[in-house]
Amino acid sequence: MMTTKQWRIVEEQSSEQSADALSEQLAEAAQLLRTGKLVAFPTETVYGIGADARNSDAVSGIFKAKGRPSDNPLIVHIADVSQLNGLVHPYPQLASRLMEQFWPGPLTIVLPVLPDAVSPLVTAGLATVGVRMPDHTAALALIRGAGCPVAAPSANRSGRPSPTTAAHVLEDLDGAISGIVDGGPTGVGLESTVVELTGPNAIRILRPGGITAEQLRHAVPEAEVDAPPPPTESAAAEAEAPRSPGMKYTHYAPRGVMEIVQGDAAKVAAYIEQQVAAAKSRGEKTGVLAFAERAPQFAADAVLSYGSESQLAQAAQRLYAALRQFDAEGVQRIWAEGCEEQGIGMALMNRLAKAAGNRITQL
Ligand code: TXA
Ligand code: MG
């Protein structure tokens, strides 16, 4: 066990002065990254566990700390597009347009990687690398300070829900990493959207996330945007041919057995009520995750609210904390209301389905 240092960042006005103050606060964290240590940091999506992407010893430390399978590649984080120069082959105009529209932001673009630009552990031996520029002042200052591309998967133990607070990171990784930058709760709450370019005007979403399919279509109207099928149909297809290697693993899962219930709100509520009653009579500790409009009506041991169903972005922000809360309360059976697969709802349903091991009931 090592001691995990903590640096608490207080959000300030984005003046030049505070930018200097920020890099000063993060100097030690940046120095640790530069010397091959692991440092967790906030992004706009979830917390990441960072390492110098060029340093195989450092990167292998990530896999060890997370208990992550080695065939699942890592996303490389940059603070400036100029960092792409030594990292990837010249890329098509479609890639530049996505960068202009969405960086910094929750979009990871998979591009052909230059030989020896990053540790082969980062790419898991693929000829491509996923790159993104996070929309978070502390993350950008840290990457800039480190002066290297930073490989950073979500800062959870493999299989656990991704961390949206520094406390979540410490739950999983205290003593296993050199430090953590605490920037408070993250804004988006779900990971970045991962895309690959399948043609000069074709984008395939490999993992739905913070940037929606609708946003991509709006930003590049001439491009074909191929979105994955909803979780109910995609489970079998994914098992056959996982394209984004990470998508094949059970992810984001709470310890309790979870089921997603999707469809007509009244039917969904009635079904959940009946299931909760049955589980309680079997002596099981029950949990329900529901929208604020219906949460008060459930009689489970732990009832958590997504917030209003008219604010799916807030539901996305709250999801992972809720899953961890069920664990903290020792809940054995969980029912979660599903949502429509539109906008951020697509990523939300994707993560819910993963958390539930694809146990989805449609009513
Ligand atoms: O929002 C995020 O993306 C967060 C924060 C920390 O930036 N990071 C994150 O990393 O979610 P991770 O390692 O938990 O997920 C990376 C995903 C995996 O599904 C992985 O398979 C996919 O990106 N990926 C990475 N490189 C890839 C590549 N070259 N080709 C296809 N998929 C790739
Ligand atoms: Mg992850």
PDB file of N, CA and C in Angstrom, residues 210-268:
ATOM      1  N   GLY A 210     -21.432  10.905 -23.642  1.00  0.00           N
ATOM      2  CA  GLY A 210     -21.782  12.306 -23.398  1.00  0.00           C
ATOM      3  C   GLY A 210     -22.178  13.108 -24.609  1.00  0.00           C
ATOM      4  N   ILE A 211     -21.663  12.785 -25.786  1.00  0.00           N
ATOM      5  CA  ILE A 211     -22.107  13.443 -27.022  1.00  0.00           C
ATOM      6  C   ILE A 211     -23.122  12.523 -27.699  1.00  0.00           C
ATOM      7  N   THR A 212     -24.310  13.036 -27.940  1.00  0.00           N
ATOM      8  CA  THR A 212     -25.378  12.176 -28.455  1.00  0.00           C
ATOM      9  C   THR A 212     -25.276  11.995 -29.973  1.00  0.00           C
ATOM     10  N   ALA A 213     -25.949  10.962 -30.466  1.00  0.00           N
ATOM     11  CA  ALA A 213     -26.013  10.726 -31.911  1.00  0.00           C
ATOM     12  C   ALA A 213     -26.636  11.937 -32.608  1.00  0.00           C
ATOM     13  N   GLU A 214     -27.651  12.516 -31.959  1.00  0.00           N
ATOM     14  CA  GLU A 214     -28.319  13.695 -32.529  1.00  0.00           C
ATOM     15  C   GLU A 214     -27.336  14.854 -32.666  1.00  0.00           C
ATOM     16  N   GLN A 215     -26.500  15.062 -31.656  1.00  0.00           N
ATOM     17  CA  GLN A 215     -25.500  16.137 -31.721  1.00  0.00           C
ATOM     18  C   GLN A 215     -24.517  15.892 -32.867  1.00  0.00           C
ATOM     19  N   LEU A 216     -24.103  14.647 -33.039  1.00  0.00           N
ATOM     20  CA  LEU A 216     -23.161  14.329 -34.125  1.00  0.00           C
ATOM     21  C   LEU A 216     -23.818  14.610 -35.475  1.00  0.00           C
ATOM     22  N   ARG A 217     -25.076  14.178 -35.638  1.00  0.00           N
ATOM     23  CA  ARG A 217     -25.789  14.380 -36.910  1.00  0.00           C
ATOM     24  C   ARG A 217     -25.985  15.857 -37.199  1.00  0.00           C
ATOM     25  N   HIS A 218     -26.236  16.617 -36.155  1.00  0.00           N
ATOM     26  CA  HIS A 218     -26.452  18.046 -36.323  1.00  0.00           C
ATOM     27  C   HIS A 218     -25.145  18.755 -36.703  1.00  0.00           C
ATOM     28  N   ALA A 219     -24.046  18.317 -36.105  1.00  0.00           N
ATOM     29  CA  ALA A 219     -22.756  18.983 -36.321  1.00  0.00           C
ATOM     30  C   ALA A 219     -22.179  18.673 -37.698  1.00  0.00           C
ATOM     31  N   VAL A 220     -22.365  17.454 -38.162  1.00  0.00           N
ATOM     32  CA  VAL A 220     -21.868  17.081 -39.496  1.00  0.00           C
ATOM     33  C   VAL A 220     -22.999  16.443 -40.294  1.00  0.00           C
ATOM     34  N   PRO A 221     -23.901  17.312 -40.808  1.00  0.00           N
ATOM     35  CA  PRO A 221     -25.131  16.808 -41.447  1.00  0.00           C
ATOM     36  C   PRO A 221     -24.864  15.918 -42.665  1.00  0.00           C
ATOM     37  N   GLU A 222     -23.722  16.113 -43.320  1.00  0.00           N
ATOM     38  CA  GLU A 222     -23.466  15.316 -44.522  1.00  0.00           C
ATOM     39  C   GLU A 222     -22.956  13.913 -44.169  1.00  0.00           C
ATOM     40  N   ALA A 223     -22.649  13.697 -42.918  1.00  0.00           N
ATOM     41  CA  ALA A 223     -22.099  12.391 -42.534  1.00  0.00           C
ATOM     42  C   ALA A 223     -23.186  11.421 -42.094  1.00  0.00           C
ATOM     43  N   GLU A 224     -22.970  10.171 -42.422  1.00  0.00           N
ATOM     44  CA  GLU A 224     -23.825   9.081 -41.966  1.00  0.00           C
ATOM     45  C   GLU A 224     -23.376   8.725 -40.548  1.00  0.00           C
ATOM     46  N   VAL A 225     -24.311   8.733 -39.594  1.00  0.00           N
ATOM     47  CA  VAL A 225     -23.940   8.368 -38.226  1.00  0.00           C
ATOM     48  C   VAL A 225     -24.614   7.050 -37.858  1.00  0.00           C
ATOM     49  N   ASP A 226     -23.785   6.056 -37.668  1.00  0.00           N
ATOM     50  CA  ASP A 226     -24.280   4.721 -37.377  1.00  0.00           C
ATOM     51  C   ASP A 226     -24.264   4.509 -35.860  1.00  0.00           C
ATOM     52  N   ALA A 227     -25.460   4.404 -35.272  1.00  0.00           N
ATOM     53  CA  ALA A 227     -25.551   4.229 -33.820  1.00  0.00           C
ATOM     54  C   ALA A 227     -25.815   2.759 -33.506  1.00  0.00           C
ATOM     55  N   PRO A 228     -25.315   2.291 -32.376  1.00  0.00           N
ATOM     56  CA  PRO A 228     -25.540   0.890 -32.027  1.00  0.00           C
ATOM     57  C   PRO A 228     -27.030   0.637 -31.754  1.00  0.00           C
ATOM     58  N   PRO A 229     -27.488  -0.584 -31.963  1.00  0.00           N
ATOM     59  CA  PRO A 229     -28.886  -0.896 -31.671  1.00  0.00           C
ATOM     60  C   PRO A 229     -29.131  -0.812 -30.165  1.00  0.00           C
ATOM     61  N   PRO A 230     -30.401  -0.644 -29.762  1.00  0.00           N
ATOM     62  CA  PRO A 230     -30.693  -0.589 -28.323  1.00  0.00           C
ATOM     63  C   PRO A 230     -30.237  -1.871 -27.625  1.00  0.00           C
ATOM     64  N   PRO A 231     -29.977  -1.785 -26.309  1.00  0.00           N
ATOM     65  CA  PRO A 231     -29.392  -2.906 -25.578  1.00  0.00           C
ATOM     66  C   PRO A 231     -30.164  -4.201 -25.707  1.00  0.00           C
ATOM     67  N   THR A 232     -31.490  -4.113 -25.809  1.00  0.00           N
ATOM     68  CA  THR A 232     -32.287  -5.337 -25.900  1.00  0.00           C
ATOM     69  C   THR A 232     -31.917  -6.149 -27.139  1.00  0.00           C
ATOM     70  N   GLU A 233     -31.587  -5.464 -28.233  1.00  0.00           N
ATOM     71  CA  GLU A 233     -31.232  -6.181 -29.464  1.00  0.00           C
ATOM     72  C   GLU A 233     -29.736  -6.416 -29.581  1.00  0.00           C
ATOM     73  N   SER A 234     -28.952  -5.587 -28.905  1.00  0.00           N
ATOM     74  CA  SER A 234     -27.515  -5.607 -29.185  1.00  0.00           C
ATOM     75  C   SER A 234     -26.754  -6.646 -28.385  1.00  0.00           C
ATOM     76  N   ALA A 235     -27.355  -7.163 -27.313  1.00  0.00           N
ATOM     77  CA  ALA A 235     -26.614  -8.083 -26.447  1.00  0.00           C
ATOM     78  C   ALA A 235     -26.002  -9.243 -27.235  1.00  0.00           C
ATOM     79  N   ALA A 236     -26.825  -9.892 -28.048  1.00  0.00           N
ATOM     80  CA  ALA A 236     -26.354 -11.049 -28.790  1.00  0.00           C
ATOM     81  C   ALA A 236     -25.308 -10.641 -29.826  1.00  0.00           C
ATOM     82  N   ALA A 237     -25.597  -9.542 -30.541  1.00  0.00           N
ATOM     83  CA  ALA A 237     -24.693  -9.082 -31.589  1.00  0.00           C
ATOM     84  C   ALA A 237     -23.317  -8.730 -31.032  1.00  0.00           C
ATOM     85  N   GLU A 238     -23.311  -8.092 -29.862  1.00  0.00           N
ATOM     86  CA  GLU A 238     -22.052  -7.683 -29.255  1.00  0.00           C
ATOM     87  C   GLU A 238     -21.212  -8.880 -28.838  1.00  0.00           C
ATOM     88  N   ALA A 239     -21.906  -9.863 -28.281  1.00  0.00           N
ATOM     89  CA  ALA A 239     -21.201 -11.064 -27.841  1.00  0.00           C
ATOM     90  C   ALA A 239     -20.496 -11.694 -29.027  1.00  0.00           C
ATOM     91  N   GLU A 240     -21.111 -11.572 -30.209  1.00  0.00           N
ATOM     92  CA  GLU A 240     -20.553 -12.151 -31.421  1.00  0.00           C
ATOM     93  C   GLU A 240     -19.294 -11.400 -31.872  1.00  0.00           C
ATOM     94  N   ALA A 241     -19.392 -10.102 -31.969  1.00  0.00           N
ATOM     95  CA  ALA A 241     -18.285  -9.320 -32.528  1.00  0.00           C
ATOM     96  C   ALA A 241     -18.111  -7.994 -31.803  1.00  0.00           C
ATOM     97  N   PRO A 242     -17.465  -8.017 -30.653  1.00  0.00           N
ATOM     98  CA  PRO A 242     -17.256  -6.754 -29.941  1.00  0.00           C
ATOM     99  C   PRO A 242     -16.310  -5.848 -30.714  1.00  0.00           C
ATOM    100  N   ARG A 243     -16.790  -4.634 -31.046  1.00  0.00           N
ATOM    101  CA  ARG A 243     -15.977  -3.733 -31.860  1.00  0.00           C
ATOM    102  C   ARG A 243     -15.132  -2.828 -30.984  1.00  0.00           C
ATOM    103  N   SER A 244     -15.774  -2.274 -29.935  1.00  0.00           N
ATOM    104  CA  SER A 244     -15.015  -1.514 -28.969  1.00  0.00           C
ATOM    105  C   SER A 244     -14.740  -2.520 -27.869  1.00  0.00           C
ATOM    106  N   PRO A 245     -13.498  -2.975 -27.791  1.00  0.00           N
ATOM    107  CA  PRO A 245     -13.232  -4.168 -26.971  1.00  0.00           C
ATOM    108  C   PRO A 245     -13.840  -4.099 -25.574  1.00  0.00           C
ATOM    109  N   GLY A 246     -13.861  -2.891 -24.989  1.00  0.00           N
ATOM    110  CA  GLY A 246     -14.351  -2.757 -23.625  1.00  0.00           C
ATOM    111  C   GLY A 246     -15.823  -3.100 -23.460  1.00  0.00           C
ATOM    112  N   MET A 247     -16.587  -3.002 -24.564  1.00  0.00           N
ATOM    113  CA  MET A 247     -18.029  -3.159 -24.452  1.00  0.00           C
ATOM    114  C   MET A 247     -18.438  -4.602 -24.162  1.00  0.00           C
ATOM    115  N   LYS A 248     -17.524  -5.547 -24.281  1.00  0.00           N
ATOM    116  CA  LYS A 248     -17.952  -6.930 -24.083  1.00  0.00           C
ATOM    117  C   LYS A 248     -17.923  -7.342 -22.611  1.00  0.00           C
ATOM    118  N   TYR A 249     -17.289  -6.556 -21.765  1.00  0.00           N
ATOM    119  CA  TYR A 249     -17.209  -6.936 -20.356  1.00  0.00           C
ATOM    120  C   TYR A 249     -18.399  -6.430 -19.567  1.00  0.00           C
ATOM    121  N   THR A 250     -18.743  -7.203 -18.504  1.00  0.00           N
ATOM    122  CA  THR A 250     -19.747  -6.698 -17.573  1.00  0.00           C
ATOM    123  C   THR A 250     -19.170  -5.460 -16.938  1.00  0.00           C
ATOM    124  N   HIS A 251     -19.937  -4.401 -16.915  1.00  0.00           N
ATOM    125  CA  HIS A 251     -19.410  -3.105 -16.542  1.00  0.00           C
ATOM    126  C   HIS A 251     -20.321  -2.462 -15.527  1.00  0.00           C
ATOM    127  N   TYR A 252     -19.828  -1.481 -14.842  1.00  0.00           N
ATOM    128  CA  TYR A 252     -20.685  -0.540 -14.138  1.00  0.00           C
ATOM    129  C   TYR A 252     -21.627  -1.218 -13.154  1.00  0.00           C
ATOM    130  N   ALA A 253     -21.331  -2.454 -12.781  1.00  0.00           N
ATOM    131  CA  ALA A 253     -22.349  -3.241 -12.096  1.00  0.00           C
ATOM    132  C   ALA A 253     -22.345  -3.046 -10.587  1.00  0.00           C
ATOM    133  N   PRO A 254     -23.531  -2.880 -10.008  1.00  0.00           N
ATOM    134  CA  PRO A 254     -23.629  -2.911  -8.552  1.00  0.00           C
ATOM    135  C   PRO A 254     -23.544  -4.370  -8.089  1.00  0.00           C
ATOM    136  N   ARG A 255     -23.458  -4.597  -6.788  1.00  0.00           N
ATOM    137  CA  ARG A 255     -23.323  -5.973  -6.296  1.00  0.00           C
ATOM    138  C   ARG A 255     -24.654  -6.703  -6.295  1.00  0.00           C
ATOM    139  N   GLY A 256     -25.747  -5.967  -6.142  1.00  0.00           N
ATOM    140  CA  GLY A 256     -27.065  -6.589  -6.151  1.00  0.00           C
ATOM    141  C   GLY A 256     -27.473  -7.007  -7.561  1.00  0.00           C
ATOM    142  N   VAL A 257     -28.445  -7.916  -7.654  1.00  0.00           N
ATOM    143  CA  VAL A 257     -28.971  -8.329  -8.949  1.00  0.00           C
ATOM    144  C   VAL A 257     -29.933  -7.253  -9.431  1.00  0.00           C
ATOM    145  N   MET A 258     -29.682  -6.755 -10.636  1.00  0.00           N
ATOM    146  CA  MET A 258     -30.431  -5.598 -11.110  1.00  0.00           C
ATOM    147  C   MET A 258     -31.255  -5.933 -12.350  1.00  0.00           C
ATOM    148  N   GLU A 259     -32.423  -5.321 -12.442  1.00  0.00           N
ATOM    149  CA  GLU A 259     -33.286  -5.497 -13.613  1.00  0.00           C
ATOM    150  C   GLU A 259     -33.790  -4.125 -14.066  1.00  0.00           C
ATOM    151  N   ILE A 260     -33.757  -3.899 -15.381  1.00  0.00           N
ATOM    152  CA  ILE A 260     -34.261  -2.654 -15.943  1.00  0.00           C
ATOM    153  C   ILE A 260     -35.683  -2.888 -16.431  1.00  0.00           C
ATOM    154  N   VAL A 261     -36.577  -1.970 -16.126  1.00  0.00           N
ATOM    155  CA  VAL A 261     -37.951  -2.104 -16.581  1.00  0.00           C
ATOM    156  C   VAL A 261     -38.285  -0.869 -17.408  1.00  0.00           C
ATOM    157  N   GLN A 262     -38.667  -1.135 -18.653  1.00  0.00           N
ATOM    158  CA  GLN A 262     -38.806  -0.050 -19.632  1.00  0.00           C
ATOM    159  C   GLN A 262     -40.188  -0.121 -20.274  1.00  0.00           C
ATOM    160  N   GLY A 263     -40.776   1.027 -20.564  1.00  0.00           N
ATOM    161  CA  GLY A 263     -42.048   1.034 -21.275  1.00  0.00           C
ATOM    162  C   GLY A 263     -43.054   1.978 -20.647  1.00  0.00           C
ATOM    163  N   ASP A 264     -44.327   1.634 -20.761  1.00  0.00           N
ATOM    164  CA  ASP A 264     -45.414   2.450 -20.219  1.00  0.00           C
ATOM    165  C   ASP A 264     -45.214   2.689 -18.714  1.00  0.00           C
ATOM    166  N   ALA A 265     -45.166   3.973 -18.323  1.00  0.00           N
ATOM    167  CA  ALA A 265     -44.768   4.329 -16.955  1.00  0.00           C
ATOM    168  C   ALA A 265     -45.624   3.654 -15.886  1.00  0.00           C
ATOM    169  N   ALA A 266     -46.942   3.619 -16.095  1.00  0.00           N
ATOM    170  CA  ALA A 266     -47.838   3.035 -15.088  1.00  0.00           C
ATOM    171  C   ALA A 266     -47.600   1.535 -14.963  1.00  0.00           C
ATOM    172  N   LYS A 267     -47.437   0.870 -16.100  1.00  0.00           N
ATOM    173  CA  LYS A 267     -47.181  -0.582 -16.081  1.00  0.00           C
ATOM    174  C   LYS A 267     -45.844  -0.881 -15.428  1.00  0.00           C
ATOM    175  N   VAL A 268     -44.855  -0.057 -15.761  1.00  0.00           N
ATOM    176  CA  VAL A 268     -43.515  -0.238 -15.187  1.00  0.00           C
ATOM    177  C   VAL A 268     -43.584  -0.132 -13.670  1.00  0.00           C
TER     178      VAL A 268
END
